[in-house]
mmCIF file of C-alpha atoms in Angstrom:
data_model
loop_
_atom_site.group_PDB
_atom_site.id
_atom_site.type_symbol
_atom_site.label_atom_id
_atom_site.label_comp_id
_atom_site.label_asym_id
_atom_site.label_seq_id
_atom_site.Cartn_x
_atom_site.Cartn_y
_atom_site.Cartn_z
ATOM 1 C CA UNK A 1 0.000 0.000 0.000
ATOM 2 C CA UNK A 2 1.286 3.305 -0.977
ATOM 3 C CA UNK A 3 0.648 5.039 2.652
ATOM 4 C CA UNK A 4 3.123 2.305 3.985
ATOM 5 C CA UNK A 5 5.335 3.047 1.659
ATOM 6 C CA UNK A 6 5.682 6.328 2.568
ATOM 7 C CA UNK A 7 4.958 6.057 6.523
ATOM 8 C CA UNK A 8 7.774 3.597 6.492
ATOM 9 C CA UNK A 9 10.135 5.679 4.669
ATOM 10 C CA UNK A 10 9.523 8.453 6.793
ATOM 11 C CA UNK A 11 10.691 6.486 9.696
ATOM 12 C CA UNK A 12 13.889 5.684 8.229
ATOM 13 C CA UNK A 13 14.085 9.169 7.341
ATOM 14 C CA UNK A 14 13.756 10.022 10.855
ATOM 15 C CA UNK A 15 16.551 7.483 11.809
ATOM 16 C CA UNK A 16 19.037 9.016 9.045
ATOM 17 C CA UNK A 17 18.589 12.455 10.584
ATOM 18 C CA UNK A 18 19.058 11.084 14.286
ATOM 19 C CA UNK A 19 22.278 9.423 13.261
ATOM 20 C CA UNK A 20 23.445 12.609 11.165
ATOM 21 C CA UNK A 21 22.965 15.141 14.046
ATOM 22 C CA UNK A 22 24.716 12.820 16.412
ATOM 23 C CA UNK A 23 27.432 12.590 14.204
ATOM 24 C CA UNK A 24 27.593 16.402 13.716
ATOM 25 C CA UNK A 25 27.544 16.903 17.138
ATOM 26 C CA UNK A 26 23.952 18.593 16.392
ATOM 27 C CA UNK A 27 22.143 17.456 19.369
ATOM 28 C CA UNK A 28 22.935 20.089 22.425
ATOM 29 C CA UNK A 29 19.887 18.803 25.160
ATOM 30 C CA UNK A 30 18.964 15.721 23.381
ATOM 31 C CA UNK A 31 14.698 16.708 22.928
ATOM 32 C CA UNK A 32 15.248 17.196 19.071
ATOM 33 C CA UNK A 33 16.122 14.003 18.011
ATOM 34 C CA UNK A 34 13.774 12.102 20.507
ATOM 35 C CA UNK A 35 10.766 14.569 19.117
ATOM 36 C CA UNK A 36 11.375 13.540 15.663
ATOM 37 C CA UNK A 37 8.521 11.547 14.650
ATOM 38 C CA UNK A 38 5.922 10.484 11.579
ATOM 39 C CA UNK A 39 2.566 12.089 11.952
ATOM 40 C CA UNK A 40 -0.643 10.891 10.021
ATOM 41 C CA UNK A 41 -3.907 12.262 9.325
ATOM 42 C CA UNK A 42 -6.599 10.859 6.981
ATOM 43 C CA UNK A 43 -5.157 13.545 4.153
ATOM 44 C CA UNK A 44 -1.673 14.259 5.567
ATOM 45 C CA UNK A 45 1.478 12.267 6.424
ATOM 46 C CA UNK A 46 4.504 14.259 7.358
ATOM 47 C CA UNK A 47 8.119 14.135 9.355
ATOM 48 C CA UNK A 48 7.820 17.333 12.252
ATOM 49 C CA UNK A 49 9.988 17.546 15.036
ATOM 50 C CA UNK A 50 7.632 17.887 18.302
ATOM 51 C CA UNK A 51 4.452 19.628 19.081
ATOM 52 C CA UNK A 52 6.511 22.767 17.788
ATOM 53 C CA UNK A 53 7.631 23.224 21.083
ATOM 54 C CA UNK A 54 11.328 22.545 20.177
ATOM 55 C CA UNK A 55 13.526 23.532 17.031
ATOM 56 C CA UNK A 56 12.427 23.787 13.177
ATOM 57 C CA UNK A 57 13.146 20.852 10.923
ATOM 58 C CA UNK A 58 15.029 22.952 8.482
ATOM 59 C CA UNK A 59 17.183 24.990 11.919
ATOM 60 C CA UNK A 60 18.887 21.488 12.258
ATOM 61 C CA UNK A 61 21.178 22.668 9.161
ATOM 62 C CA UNK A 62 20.866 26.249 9.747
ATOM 63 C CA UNK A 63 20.672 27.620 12.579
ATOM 64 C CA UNK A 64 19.760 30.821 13.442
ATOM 65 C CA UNK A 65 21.202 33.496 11.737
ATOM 66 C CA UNK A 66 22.152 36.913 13.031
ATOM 67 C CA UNK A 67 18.781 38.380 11.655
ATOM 68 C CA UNK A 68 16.934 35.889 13.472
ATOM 69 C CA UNK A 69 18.871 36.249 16.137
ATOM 70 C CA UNK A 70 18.395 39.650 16.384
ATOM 71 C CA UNK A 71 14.608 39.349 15.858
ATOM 72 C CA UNK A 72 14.244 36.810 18.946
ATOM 73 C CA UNK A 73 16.470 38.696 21.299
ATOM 74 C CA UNK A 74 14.242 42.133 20.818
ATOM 75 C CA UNK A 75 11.310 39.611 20.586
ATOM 76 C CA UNK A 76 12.444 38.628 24.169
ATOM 77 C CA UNK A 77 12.528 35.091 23.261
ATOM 78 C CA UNK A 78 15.625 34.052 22.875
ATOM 79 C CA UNK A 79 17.520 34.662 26.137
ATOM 80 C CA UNK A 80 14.333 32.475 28.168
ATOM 81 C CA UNK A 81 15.666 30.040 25.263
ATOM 82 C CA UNK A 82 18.891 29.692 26.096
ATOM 83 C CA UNK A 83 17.877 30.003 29.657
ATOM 84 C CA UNK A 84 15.962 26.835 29.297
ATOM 85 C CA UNK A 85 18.218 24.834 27.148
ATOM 86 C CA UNK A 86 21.236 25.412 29.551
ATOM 87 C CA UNK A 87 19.020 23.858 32.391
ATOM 88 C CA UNK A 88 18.097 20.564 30.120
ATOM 89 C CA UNK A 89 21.543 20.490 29.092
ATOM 90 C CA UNK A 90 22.302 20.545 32.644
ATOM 91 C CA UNK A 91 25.179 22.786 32.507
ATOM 92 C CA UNK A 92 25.681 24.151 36.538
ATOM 93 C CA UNK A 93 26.084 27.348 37.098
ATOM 94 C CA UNK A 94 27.139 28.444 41.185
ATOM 95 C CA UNK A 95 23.025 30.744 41.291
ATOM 96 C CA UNK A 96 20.769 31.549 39.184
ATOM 97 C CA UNK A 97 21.809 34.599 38.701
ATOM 98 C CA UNK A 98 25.153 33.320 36.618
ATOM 99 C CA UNK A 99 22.601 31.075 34.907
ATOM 100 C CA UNK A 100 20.809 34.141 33.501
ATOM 101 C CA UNK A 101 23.895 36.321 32.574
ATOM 102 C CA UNK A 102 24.994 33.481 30.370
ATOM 103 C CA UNK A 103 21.976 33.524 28.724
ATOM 104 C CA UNK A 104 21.832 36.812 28.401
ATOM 105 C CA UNK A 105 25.525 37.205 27.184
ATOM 106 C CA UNK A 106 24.691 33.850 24.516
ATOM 107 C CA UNK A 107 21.779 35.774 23.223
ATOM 108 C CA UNK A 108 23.458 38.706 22.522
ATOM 109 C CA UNK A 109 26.701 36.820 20.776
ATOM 110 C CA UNK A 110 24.153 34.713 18.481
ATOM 111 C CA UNK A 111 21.881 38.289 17.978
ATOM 112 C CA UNK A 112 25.323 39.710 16.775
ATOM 113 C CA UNK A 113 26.849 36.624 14.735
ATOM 114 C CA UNK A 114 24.541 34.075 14.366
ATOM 115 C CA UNK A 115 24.463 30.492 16.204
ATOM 116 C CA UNK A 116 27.879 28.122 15.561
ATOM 117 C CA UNK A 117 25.415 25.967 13.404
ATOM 118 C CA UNK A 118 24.834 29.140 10.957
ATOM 119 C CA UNK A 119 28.382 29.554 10.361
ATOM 120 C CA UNK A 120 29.260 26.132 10.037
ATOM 121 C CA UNK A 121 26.302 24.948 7.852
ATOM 122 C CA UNK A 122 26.390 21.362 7.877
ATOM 123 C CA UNK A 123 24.257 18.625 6.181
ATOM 124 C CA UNK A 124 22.049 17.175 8.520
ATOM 125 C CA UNK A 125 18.608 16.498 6.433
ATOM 126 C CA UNK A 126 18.898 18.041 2.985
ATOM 127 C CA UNK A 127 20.778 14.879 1.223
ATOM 128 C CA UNK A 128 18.580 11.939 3.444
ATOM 129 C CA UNK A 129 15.256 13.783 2.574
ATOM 130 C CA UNK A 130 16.346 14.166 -1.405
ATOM 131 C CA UNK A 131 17.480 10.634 -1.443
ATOM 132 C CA UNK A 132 13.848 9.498 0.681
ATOM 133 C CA UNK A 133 11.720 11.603 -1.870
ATOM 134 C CA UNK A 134 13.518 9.503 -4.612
ATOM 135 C CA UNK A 135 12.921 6.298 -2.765
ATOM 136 C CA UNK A 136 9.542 7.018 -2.172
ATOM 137 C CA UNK A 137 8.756 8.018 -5.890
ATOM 138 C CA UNK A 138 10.347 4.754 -6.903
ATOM 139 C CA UNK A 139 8.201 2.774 -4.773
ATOM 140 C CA UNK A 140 4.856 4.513 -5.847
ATOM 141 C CA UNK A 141 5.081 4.100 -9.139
ATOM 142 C CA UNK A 142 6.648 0.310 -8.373
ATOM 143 C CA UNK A 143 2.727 0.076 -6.178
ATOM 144 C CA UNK A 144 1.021 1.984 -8.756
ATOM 145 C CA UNK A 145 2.048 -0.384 -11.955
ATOM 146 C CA UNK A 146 1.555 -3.334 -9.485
ATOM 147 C CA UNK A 147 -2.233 -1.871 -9.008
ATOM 148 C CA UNK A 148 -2.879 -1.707 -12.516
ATOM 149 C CA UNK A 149 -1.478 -4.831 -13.937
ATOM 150 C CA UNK A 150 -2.805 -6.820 -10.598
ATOM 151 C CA UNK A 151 -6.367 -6.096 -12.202
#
């Protein structure tokens, strides 16, 4: 069945990108790869990270860019971020207080340059999702002939 087809090669989608960011050293507290996961509807099948509670697919590669940056830390989002991240990551800090100037002093180097990820740009998901659009093409019109001369 075509659904299958593509529910299962979602999944191994999923796996690719879990074993790409862990060898690029993209997984700082660990929630994006575990929130990775194959949603279906009756009309919709897709590959999200979360409940959009934790990063963008496409910021796995990316990053966030200075203008982004900049954007979240007037927003006021970004420091809580990093706030947040630093606790899951369970980096110790002596109070809470040093906690929240390194967030605060994070913010303002990714508001000004742009995350590590940004200036590195490495391939996490592009190459495994062109390569799993192929494979899934291949096997639809494999189901689809298979349909048709079955008859």
């Amino acid at each position: 069945m075509i659904r299958d087809v593509i529910i299962n090669r979602l999944n191994i989608l999923g796996d690719e990108i879990r074993q790409n960011m862990a060898q690029n050293n993209v997984n700082a507290s660990g929630r994006t790869s575990k929130a990775i996961k194959v949603v279906t509807s009756n009309t919709n099948i897709s590959l999200v990270i979360g409940q959009g509670d934790v990063a963008e697919l496409s910021s796995l590669e990316r990053g966030i860019s200075h203008d982004e940056g900049y954007k979240q830390y007037m927003a006021g989002t970004l420091i809580p971020a990093i706030y947040k991240w630093s606790e899951e990551k369970g980096l110790i800090f002596p109070s809470v207080r040093e906690r929240k100037t390194f967030s605060f002093f994070a913010a303002q180097n990714i508001a000004t340059f742009g995350s590590k990820r940004y200036q590195e740009n490495v391939d996490i998901y592009t190459t495994a999702r062109q390569k799993a659009i192929a494979d899934i093409f291949t096997e639809c019109k494999k189901e689809i002939k298979n349909i048709f001369t079955n008859k």
